[in-house]
mmCIF file of C-alpha atoms in Angstrom:
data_model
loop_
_atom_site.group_PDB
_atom_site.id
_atom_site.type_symbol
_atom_site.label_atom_id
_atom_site.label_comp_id
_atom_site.label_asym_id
_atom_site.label_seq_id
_atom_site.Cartn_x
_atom_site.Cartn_y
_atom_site.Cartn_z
ATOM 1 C CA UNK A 75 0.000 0.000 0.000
ATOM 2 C CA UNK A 76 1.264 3.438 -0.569
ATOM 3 C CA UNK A 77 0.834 4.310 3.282
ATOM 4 C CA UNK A 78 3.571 1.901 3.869
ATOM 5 C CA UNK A 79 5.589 3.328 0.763
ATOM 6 C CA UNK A 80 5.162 6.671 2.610
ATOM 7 C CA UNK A 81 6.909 5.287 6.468
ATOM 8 C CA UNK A 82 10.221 3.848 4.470
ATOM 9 C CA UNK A 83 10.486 6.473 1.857
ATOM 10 C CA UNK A 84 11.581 10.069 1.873
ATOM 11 C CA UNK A 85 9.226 12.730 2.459
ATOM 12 C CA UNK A 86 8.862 15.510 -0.048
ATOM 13 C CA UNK A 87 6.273 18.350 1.661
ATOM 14 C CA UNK A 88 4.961 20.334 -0.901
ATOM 15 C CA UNK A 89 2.822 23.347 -0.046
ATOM 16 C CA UNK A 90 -0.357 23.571 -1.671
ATOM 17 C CA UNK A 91 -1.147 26.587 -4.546
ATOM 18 C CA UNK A 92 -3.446 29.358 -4.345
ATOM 19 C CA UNK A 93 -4.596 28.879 -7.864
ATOM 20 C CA UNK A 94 -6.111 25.814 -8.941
ATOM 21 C CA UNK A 95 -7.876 23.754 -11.720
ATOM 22 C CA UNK A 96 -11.649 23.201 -11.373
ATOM 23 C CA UNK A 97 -12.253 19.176 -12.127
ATOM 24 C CA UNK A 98 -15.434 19.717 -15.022
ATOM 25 C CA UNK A 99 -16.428 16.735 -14.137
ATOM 26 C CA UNK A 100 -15.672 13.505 -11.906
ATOM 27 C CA UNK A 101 -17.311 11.674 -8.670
ATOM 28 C CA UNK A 102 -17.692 14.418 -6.244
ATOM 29 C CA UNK A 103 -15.379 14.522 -3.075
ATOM 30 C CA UNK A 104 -15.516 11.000 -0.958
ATOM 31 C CA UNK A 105 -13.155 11.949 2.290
ATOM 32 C CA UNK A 106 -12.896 8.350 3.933
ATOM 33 C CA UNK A 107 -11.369 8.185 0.771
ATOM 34 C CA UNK A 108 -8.480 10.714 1.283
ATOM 35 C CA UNK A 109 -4.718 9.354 2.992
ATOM 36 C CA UNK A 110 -3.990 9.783 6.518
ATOM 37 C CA UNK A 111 -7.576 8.825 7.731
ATOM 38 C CA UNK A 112 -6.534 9.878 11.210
ATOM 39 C CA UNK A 113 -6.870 13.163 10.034
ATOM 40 C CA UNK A 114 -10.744 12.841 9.579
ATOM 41 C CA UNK A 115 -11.480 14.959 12.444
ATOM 42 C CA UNK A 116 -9.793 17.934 11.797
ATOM 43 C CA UNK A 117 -11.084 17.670 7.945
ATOM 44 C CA UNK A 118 -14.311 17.280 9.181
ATOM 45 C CA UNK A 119 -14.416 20.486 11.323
ATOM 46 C CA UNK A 120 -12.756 22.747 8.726
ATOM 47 C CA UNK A 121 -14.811 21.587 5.914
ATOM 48 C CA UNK A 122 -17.643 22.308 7.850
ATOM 49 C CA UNK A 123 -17.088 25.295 9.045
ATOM 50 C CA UNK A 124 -15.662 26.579 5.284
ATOM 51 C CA UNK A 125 -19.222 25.419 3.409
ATOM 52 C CA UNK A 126 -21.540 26.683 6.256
ATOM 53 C CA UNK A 127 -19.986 30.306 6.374
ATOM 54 C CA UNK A 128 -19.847 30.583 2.246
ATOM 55 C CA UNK A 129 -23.389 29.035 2.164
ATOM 56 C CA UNK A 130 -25.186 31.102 4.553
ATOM 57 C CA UNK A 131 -22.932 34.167 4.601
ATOM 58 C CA UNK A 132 -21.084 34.387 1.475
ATOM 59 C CA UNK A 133 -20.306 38.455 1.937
ATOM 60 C CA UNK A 134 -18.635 37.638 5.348
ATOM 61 C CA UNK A 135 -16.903 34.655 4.064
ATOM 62 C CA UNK A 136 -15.344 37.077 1.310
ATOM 63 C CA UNK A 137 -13.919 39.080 4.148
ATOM 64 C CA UNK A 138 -12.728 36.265 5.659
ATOM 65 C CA UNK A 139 -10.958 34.916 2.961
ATOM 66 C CA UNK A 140 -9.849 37.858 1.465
ATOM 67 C CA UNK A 141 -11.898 37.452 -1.746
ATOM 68 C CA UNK A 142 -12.553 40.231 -3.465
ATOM 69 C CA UNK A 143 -16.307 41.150 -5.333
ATOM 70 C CA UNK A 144 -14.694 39.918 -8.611
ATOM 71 C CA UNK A 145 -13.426 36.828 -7.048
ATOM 72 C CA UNK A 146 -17.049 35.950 -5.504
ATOM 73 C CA UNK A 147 -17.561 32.251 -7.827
ATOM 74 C CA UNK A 148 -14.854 31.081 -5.399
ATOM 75 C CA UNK A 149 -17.431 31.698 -2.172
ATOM 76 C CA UNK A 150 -20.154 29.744 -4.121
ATOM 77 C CA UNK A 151 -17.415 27.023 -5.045
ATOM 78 C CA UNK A 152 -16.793 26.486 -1.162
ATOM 79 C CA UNK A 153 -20.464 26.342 -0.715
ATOM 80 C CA UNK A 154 -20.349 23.030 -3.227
ATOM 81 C CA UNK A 155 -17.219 21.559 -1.989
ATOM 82 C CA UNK A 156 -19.152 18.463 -0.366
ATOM 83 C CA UNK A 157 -20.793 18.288 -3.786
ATOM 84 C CA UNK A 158 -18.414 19.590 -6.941
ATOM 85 C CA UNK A 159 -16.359 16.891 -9.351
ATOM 86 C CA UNK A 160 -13.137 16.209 -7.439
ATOM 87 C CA UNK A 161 -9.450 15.060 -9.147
ATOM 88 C CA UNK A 162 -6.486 13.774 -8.129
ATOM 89 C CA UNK A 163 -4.988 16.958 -6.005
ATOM 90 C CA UNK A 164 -1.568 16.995 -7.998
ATOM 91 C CA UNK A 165 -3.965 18.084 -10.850
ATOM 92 C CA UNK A 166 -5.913 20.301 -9.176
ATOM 93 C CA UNK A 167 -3.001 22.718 -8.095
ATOM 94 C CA UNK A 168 -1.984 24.439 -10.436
ATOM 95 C CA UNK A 169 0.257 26.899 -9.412
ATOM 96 C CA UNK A 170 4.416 27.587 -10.367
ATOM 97 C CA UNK A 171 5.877 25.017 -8.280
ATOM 98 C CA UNK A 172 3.332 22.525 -9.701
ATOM 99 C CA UNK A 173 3.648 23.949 -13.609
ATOM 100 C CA UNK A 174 7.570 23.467 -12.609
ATOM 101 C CA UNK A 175 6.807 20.042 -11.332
ATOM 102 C CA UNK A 176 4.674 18.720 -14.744
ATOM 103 C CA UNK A 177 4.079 15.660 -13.017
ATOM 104 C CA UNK A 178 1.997 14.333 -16.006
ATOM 105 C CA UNK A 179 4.787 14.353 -18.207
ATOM 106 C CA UNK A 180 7.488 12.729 -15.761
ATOM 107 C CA UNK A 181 8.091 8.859 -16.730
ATOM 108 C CA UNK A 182 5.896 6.317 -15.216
ATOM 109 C CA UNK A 183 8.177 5.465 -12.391
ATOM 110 C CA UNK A 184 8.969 8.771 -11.488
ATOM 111 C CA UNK A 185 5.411 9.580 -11.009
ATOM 112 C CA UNK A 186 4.901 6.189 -8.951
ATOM 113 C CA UNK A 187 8.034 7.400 -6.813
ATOM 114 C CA UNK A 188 6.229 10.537 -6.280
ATOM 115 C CA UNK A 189 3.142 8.720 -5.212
ATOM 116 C CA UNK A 190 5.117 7.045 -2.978
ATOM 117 C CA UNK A 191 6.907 10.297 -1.662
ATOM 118 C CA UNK A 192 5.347 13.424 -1.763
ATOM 119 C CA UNK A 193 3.132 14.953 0.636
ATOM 120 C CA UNK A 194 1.100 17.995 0.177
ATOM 121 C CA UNK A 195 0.348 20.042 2.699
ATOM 122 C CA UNK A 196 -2.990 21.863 2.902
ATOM 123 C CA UNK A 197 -5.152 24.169 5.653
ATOM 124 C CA UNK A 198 -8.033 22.325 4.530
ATOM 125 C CA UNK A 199 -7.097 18.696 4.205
ATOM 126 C CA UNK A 200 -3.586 18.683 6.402
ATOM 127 C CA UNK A 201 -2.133 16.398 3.906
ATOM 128 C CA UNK A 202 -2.568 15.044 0.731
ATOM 129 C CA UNK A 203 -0.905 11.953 -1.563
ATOM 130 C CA UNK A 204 -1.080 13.605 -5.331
ATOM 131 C CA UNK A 205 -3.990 11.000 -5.640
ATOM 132 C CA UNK A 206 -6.204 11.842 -3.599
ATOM 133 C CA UNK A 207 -9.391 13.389 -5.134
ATOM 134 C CA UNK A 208 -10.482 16.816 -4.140
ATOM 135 C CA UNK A 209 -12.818 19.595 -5.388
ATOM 136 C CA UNK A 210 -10.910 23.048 -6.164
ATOM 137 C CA UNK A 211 -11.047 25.256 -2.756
ATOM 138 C CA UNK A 212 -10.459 28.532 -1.526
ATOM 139 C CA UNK A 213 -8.627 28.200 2.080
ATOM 140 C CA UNK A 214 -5.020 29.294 3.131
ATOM 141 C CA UNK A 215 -2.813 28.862 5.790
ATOM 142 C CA UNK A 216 -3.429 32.560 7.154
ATOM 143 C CA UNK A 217 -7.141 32.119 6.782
ATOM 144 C CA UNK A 218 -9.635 32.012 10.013
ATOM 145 C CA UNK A 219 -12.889 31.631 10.170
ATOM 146 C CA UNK A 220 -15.196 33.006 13.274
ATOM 147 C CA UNK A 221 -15.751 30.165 15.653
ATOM 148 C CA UNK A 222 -12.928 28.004 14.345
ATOM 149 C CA UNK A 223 -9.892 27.356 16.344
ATOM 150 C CA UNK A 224 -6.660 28.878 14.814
ATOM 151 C CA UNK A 225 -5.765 26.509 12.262
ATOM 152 C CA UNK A 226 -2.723 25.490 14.059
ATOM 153 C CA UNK A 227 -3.908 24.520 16.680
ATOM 154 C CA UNK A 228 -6.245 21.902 14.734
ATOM 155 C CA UNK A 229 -3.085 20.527 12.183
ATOM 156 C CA UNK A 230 0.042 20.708 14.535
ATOM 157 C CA UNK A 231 -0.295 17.879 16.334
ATOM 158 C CA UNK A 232 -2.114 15.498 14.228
ATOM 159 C CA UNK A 233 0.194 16.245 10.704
ATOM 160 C CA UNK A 234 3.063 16.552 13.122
ATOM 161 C CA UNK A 235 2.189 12.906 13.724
ATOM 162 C CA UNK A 236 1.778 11.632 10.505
ATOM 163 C CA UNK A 237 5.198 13.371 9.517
ATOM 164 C CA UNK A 238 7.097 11.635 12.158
ATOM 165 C CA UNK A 239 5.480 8.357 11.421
ATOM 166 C CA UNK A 240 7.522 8.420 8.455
ATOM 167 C CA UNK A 241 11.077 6.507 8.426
ATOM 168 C CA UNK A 242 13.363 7.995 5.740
ATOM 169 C CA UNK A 243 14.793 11.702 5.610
ATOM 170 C CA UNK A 244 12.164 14.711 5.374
ATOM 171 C CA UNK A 245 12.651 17.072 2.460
ATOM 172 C CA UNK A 246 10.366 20.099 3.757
ATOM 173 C CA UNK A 247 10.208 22.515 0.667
ATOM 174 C CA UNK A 248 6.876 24.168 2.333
ATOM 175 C CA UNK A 249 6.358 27.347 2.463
ATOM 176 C CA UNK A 250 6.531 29.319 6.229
ATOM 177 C CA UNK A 251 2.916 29.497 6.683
ATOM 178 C CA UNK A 252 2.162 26.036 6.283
ATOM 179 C CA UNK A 253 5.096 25.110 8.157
ATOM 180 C CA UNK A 254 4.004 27.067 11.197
ATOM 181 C CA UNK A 255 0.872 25.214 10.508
ATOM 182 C CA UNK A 256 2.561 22.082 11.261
ATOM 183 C CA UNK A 257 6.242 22.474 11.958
ATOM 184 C CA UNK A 258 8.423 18.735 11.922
ATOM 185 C CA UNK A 259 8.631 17.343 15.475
ATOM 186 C CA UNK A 260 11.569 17.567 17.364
ATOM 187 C CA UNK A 261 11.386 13.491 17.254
ATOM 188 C CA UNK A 262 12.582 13.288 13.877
ATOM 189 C CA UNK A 263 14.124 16.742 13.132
ATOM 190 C CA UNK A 264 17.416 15.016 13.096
ATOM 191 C CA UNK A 265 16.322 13.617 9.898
ATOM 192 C CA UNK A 266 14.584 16.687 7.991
ATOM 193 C CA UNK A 267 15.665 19.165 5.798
ATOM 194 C CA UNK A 268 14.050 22.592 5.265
ATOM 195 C CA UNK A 269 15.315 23.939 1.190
ATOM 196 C CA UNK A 270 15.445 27.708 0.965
ATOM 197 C CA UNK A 271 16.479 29.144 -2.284
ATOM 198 C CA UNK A 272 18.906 32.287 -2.915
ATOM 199 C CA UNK A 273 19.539 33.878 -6.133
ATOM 200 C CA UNK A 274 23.162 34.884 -6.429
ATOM 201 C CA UNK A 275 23.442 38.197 -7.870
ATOM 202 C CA UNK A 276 26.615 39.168 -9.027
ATOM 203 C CA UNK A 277 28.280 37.478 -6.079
ATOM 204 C CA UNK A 278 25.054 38.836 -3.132
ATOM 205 C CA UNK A 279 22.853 36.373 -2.167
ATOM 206 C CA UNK A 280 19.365 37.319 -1.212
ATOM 207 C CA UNK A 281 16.220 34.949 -0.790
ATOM 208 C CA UNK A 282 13.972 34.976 -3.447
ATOM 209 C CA UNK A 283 9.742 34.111 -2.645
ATOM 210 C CA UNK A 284 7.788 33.568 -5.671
ATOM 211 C CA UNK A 285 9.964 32.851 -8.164
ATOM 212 C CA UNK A 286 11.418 29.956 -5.584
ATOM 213 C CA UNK A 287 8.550 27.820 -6.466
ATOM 214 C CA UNK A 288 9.820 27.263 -9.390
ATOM 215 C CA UNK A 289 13.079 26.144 -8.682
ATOM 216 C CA UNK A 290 11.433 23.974 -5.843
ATOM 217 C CA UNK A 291 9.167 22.395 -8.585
ATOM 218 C CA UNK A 292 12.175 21.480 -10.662
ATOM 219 C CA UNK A 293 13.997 19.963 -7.861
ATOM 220 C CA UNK A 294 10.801 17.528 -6.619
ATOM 221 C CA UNK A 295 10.913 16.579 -10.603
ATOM 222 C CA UNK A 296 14.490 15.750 -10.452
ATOM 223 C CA UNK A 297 14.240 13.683 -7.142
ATOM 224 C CA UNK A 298 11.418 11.769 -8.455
ATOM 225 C CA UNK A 299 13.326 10.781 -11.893
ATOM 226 C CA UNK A 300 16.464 9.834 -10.043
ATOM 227 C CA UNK A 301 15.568 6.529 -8.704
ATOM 228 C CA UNK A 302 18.113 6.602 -5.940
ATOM 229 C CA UNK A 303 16.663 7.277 -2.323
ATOM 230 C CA UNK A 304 18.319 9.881 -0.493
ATOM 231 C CA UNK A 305 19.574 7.915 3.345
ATOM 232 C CA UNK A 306 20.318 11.458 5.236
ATOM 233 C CA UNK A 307 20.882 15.480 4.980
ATOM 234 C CA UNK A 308 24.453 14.738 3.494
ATOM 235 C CA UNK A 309 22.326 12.386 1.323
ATOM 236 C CA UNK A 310 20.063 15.238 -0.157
ATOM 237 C CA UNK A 311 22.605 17.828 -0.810
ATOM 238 C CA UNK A 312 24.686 15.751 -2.744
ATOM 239 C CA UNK A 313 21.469 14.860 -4.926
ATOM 240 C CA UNK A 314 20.584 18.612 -5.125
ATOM 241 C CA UNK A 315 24.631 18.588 -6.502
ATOM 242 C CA UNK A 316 23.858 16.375 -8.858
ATOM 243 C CA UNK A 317 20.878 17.867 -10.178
ATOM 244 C CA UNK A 318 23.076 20.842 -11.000
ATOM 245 C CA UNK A 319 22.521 23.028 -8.725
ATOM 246 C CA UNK A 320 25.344 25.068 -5.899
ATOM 247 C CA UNK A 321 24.130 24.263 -1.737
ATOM 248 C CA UNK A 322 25.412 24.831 1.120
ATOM 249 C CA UNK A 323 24.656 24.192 4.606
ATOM 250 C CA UNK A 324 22.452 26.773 6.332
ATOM 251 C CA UNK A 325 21.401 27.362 9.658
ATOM 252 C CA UNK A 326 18.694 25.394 11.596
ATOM 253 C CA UNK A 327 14.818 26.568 11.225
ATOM 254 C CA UNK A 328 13.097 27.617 14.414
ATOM 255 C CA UNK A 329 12.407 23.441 14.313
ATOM 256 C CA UNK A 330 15.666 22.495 14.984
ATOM 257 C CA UNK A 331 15.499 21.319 10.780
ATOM 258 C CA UNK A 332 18.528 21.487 9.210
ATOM 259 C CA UNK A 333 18.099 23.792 6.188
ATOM 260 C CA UNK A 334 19.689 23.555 2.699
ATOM 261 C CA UNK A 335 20.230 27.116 0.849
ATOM 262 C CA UNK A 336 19.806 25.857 -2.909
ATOM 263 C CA UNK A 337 22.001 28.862 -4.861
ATOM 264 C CA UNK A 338 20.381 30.017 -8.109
ATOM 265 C CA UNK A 339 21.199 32.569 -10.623
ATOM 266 C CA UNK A 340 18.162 32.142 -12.670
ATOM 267 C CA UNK A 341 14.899 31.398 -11.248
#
C-alpha cells in the first residue's frame, strides 16, 4: 500500500497553490477516501465550518478569505465543496511550483516514486498523496474563520504525527505558513531538511519568494526521476549537486530542521 511506501520512503512536503484547476467533471469529493484517515477529524471540522460560512454568509466569508467582489464564484465554489467533481490533487493545483513540477509528463516510475513520496500540505485537508481526489477550494494557511480554532492549533499535532510516522529523511520545501501550521517534530528533526532558495546576484545572495517555487518544482521533478533514495541530509545535498545546482549548509529553522540554501542565478 502506498501508506507503507510513505513510512520507508523520503518525504517531499509540498505546499499547496493558491490557484487551482476546477475538475469539469468527476465523482464528487468522498473523504474516507483521502490518505492519513486519522486526520478525519480535523477535515471534518474545517470543511464544515468553510461550506456553512460561504453558504449562509457568502459576503462575510469574502472578508474572511480575502476574496474580493470579482473573485465571488470562489465563495459559491466552497459552498459546493461536499458536492463539486473532485481530481487527483496533484492536478488540481496548479500553481508555479506545480507547472515546474509537470508531473503528467514525468516517466511512469517517477510519477509512482512521487506517489510514494510526496506529501502535500494543505489548511483544509492537512495532507494530501497527489492521488487523492479533491474539489478546487479557496482556504489558506493565514485564513480564520469566526468560531474556528486557529488553524494550528487543529493541524500541529495530528500532521506533526503523521510526519514523524515516516522513516526515511524529510525534504520540507513548504512554504513558512504552512510550516508554522505544522512544523516537523523535534522526534525526527534530526532527519529533515528545510530547502530555501537564494539567487546569487553578481556574487550577493538574497532569498527569493515567488519565483522559488519554481526552482522547488524542478527539484521535486528531479528527485522523483532519479531513482536513488536519499539515506540522510548529506544524502540530499549531494542529490541537489547532482541535479546541478550550488548548496550549502544553512542554519537550523526555528524546528531544529537542518536547512539547505539551494544557490540560483536564474529562477
Amino acid at each position: 500500500m502506498v501508506m507503507t511506501q510513505y513510512r520507508r520512503s523520503v518525504l517531499i512536503l509540498l505546499p499547496p497553490s493558491e490557484g487551482k484547476c476546477s475538475p469539469d467533471s468527476g465523482s464528487a469529493l468522498a473523504p474516507g477516501t483521502l490518505s492519513w484517515p486519522e486526520l478525519k477529524k480535523p477535515r471534518a471540522t474545517i470543511l464544515d465550518a468553510l461550506v456553512k460560512i460561504s453558504s449562509t454568509s457568502p459576503k462575510r466569508a469574502a472578508g474572511v478569505l480575502g476574496v474580493t467582489a470579482t473573485q465571488m464564484p470562489l465563495i459559491a465554489q466552497n459552498a459546493r465543496l461536499r458536492s463539486a467533481p473532485a481530481a487527483p490533487a496533484i492536478e488540481v493545483y496548479s500553481g508555479v511550483l506545480y507547472d515546474a513540477l509537470n508531473f503528467s509528463a514525468l516517466p511512469a516510475a517517477a510519477r509512482k516514486r512521487g506517489d510514494a513520496r510526496i506529501a502535500i500540505a494543505s489548511a483544509l485537508w492537512g495532507l494530501l498523496r497527489p492521488g487523492d481526489r479533491i474539489p478546487a477550494y479557496r482556504f489558506s494557511a493565514d485564513s480564520r474563520i469566526p468560531g474556528l480554532p486557529p488553524l494550528a492549533k487543529l493541524w500541529s499535532e495530528p500532521v506533526g504525527d503523521a510526519i514523524a510516522d515516516s522513516a526515511g529523511v524529510i525534504v520540507d520545501m513548504r512554504s513558512g505558513g504552512y510550516e508554522k501550521l505544522a512544523p516537523v517534530p523535534a522526534e525526527c528533526a534530526d532527519r529533515a531538511v528545510a530547502l530555501r532558495v537564494l539567487q546569487d546576484r553578481g556574487g550577493a545572495l538574497s532569498v527569493v519568494s515567488h519565483h522559488n517555487k519554481a526552482t522547488k518544482g524542478r527539484i521535486t521533478a528531479g528527485l522523483l526521476i532519479d531513482a536513488r533514495e536519499p539515506r540522510d541530509v548529506d544524502g540530499v545535498a549531494d542529490a541537489f549537486s547532482d541535479l546541478g545546482y550550488r548548496v550549502k549548509h544553512g542554519k537550523p529553522n526555528r524546528a531544529g530542521v537542518a536547512t539547505l540554501d539551494v544557490i540560483v542565478t536564474d529562477l
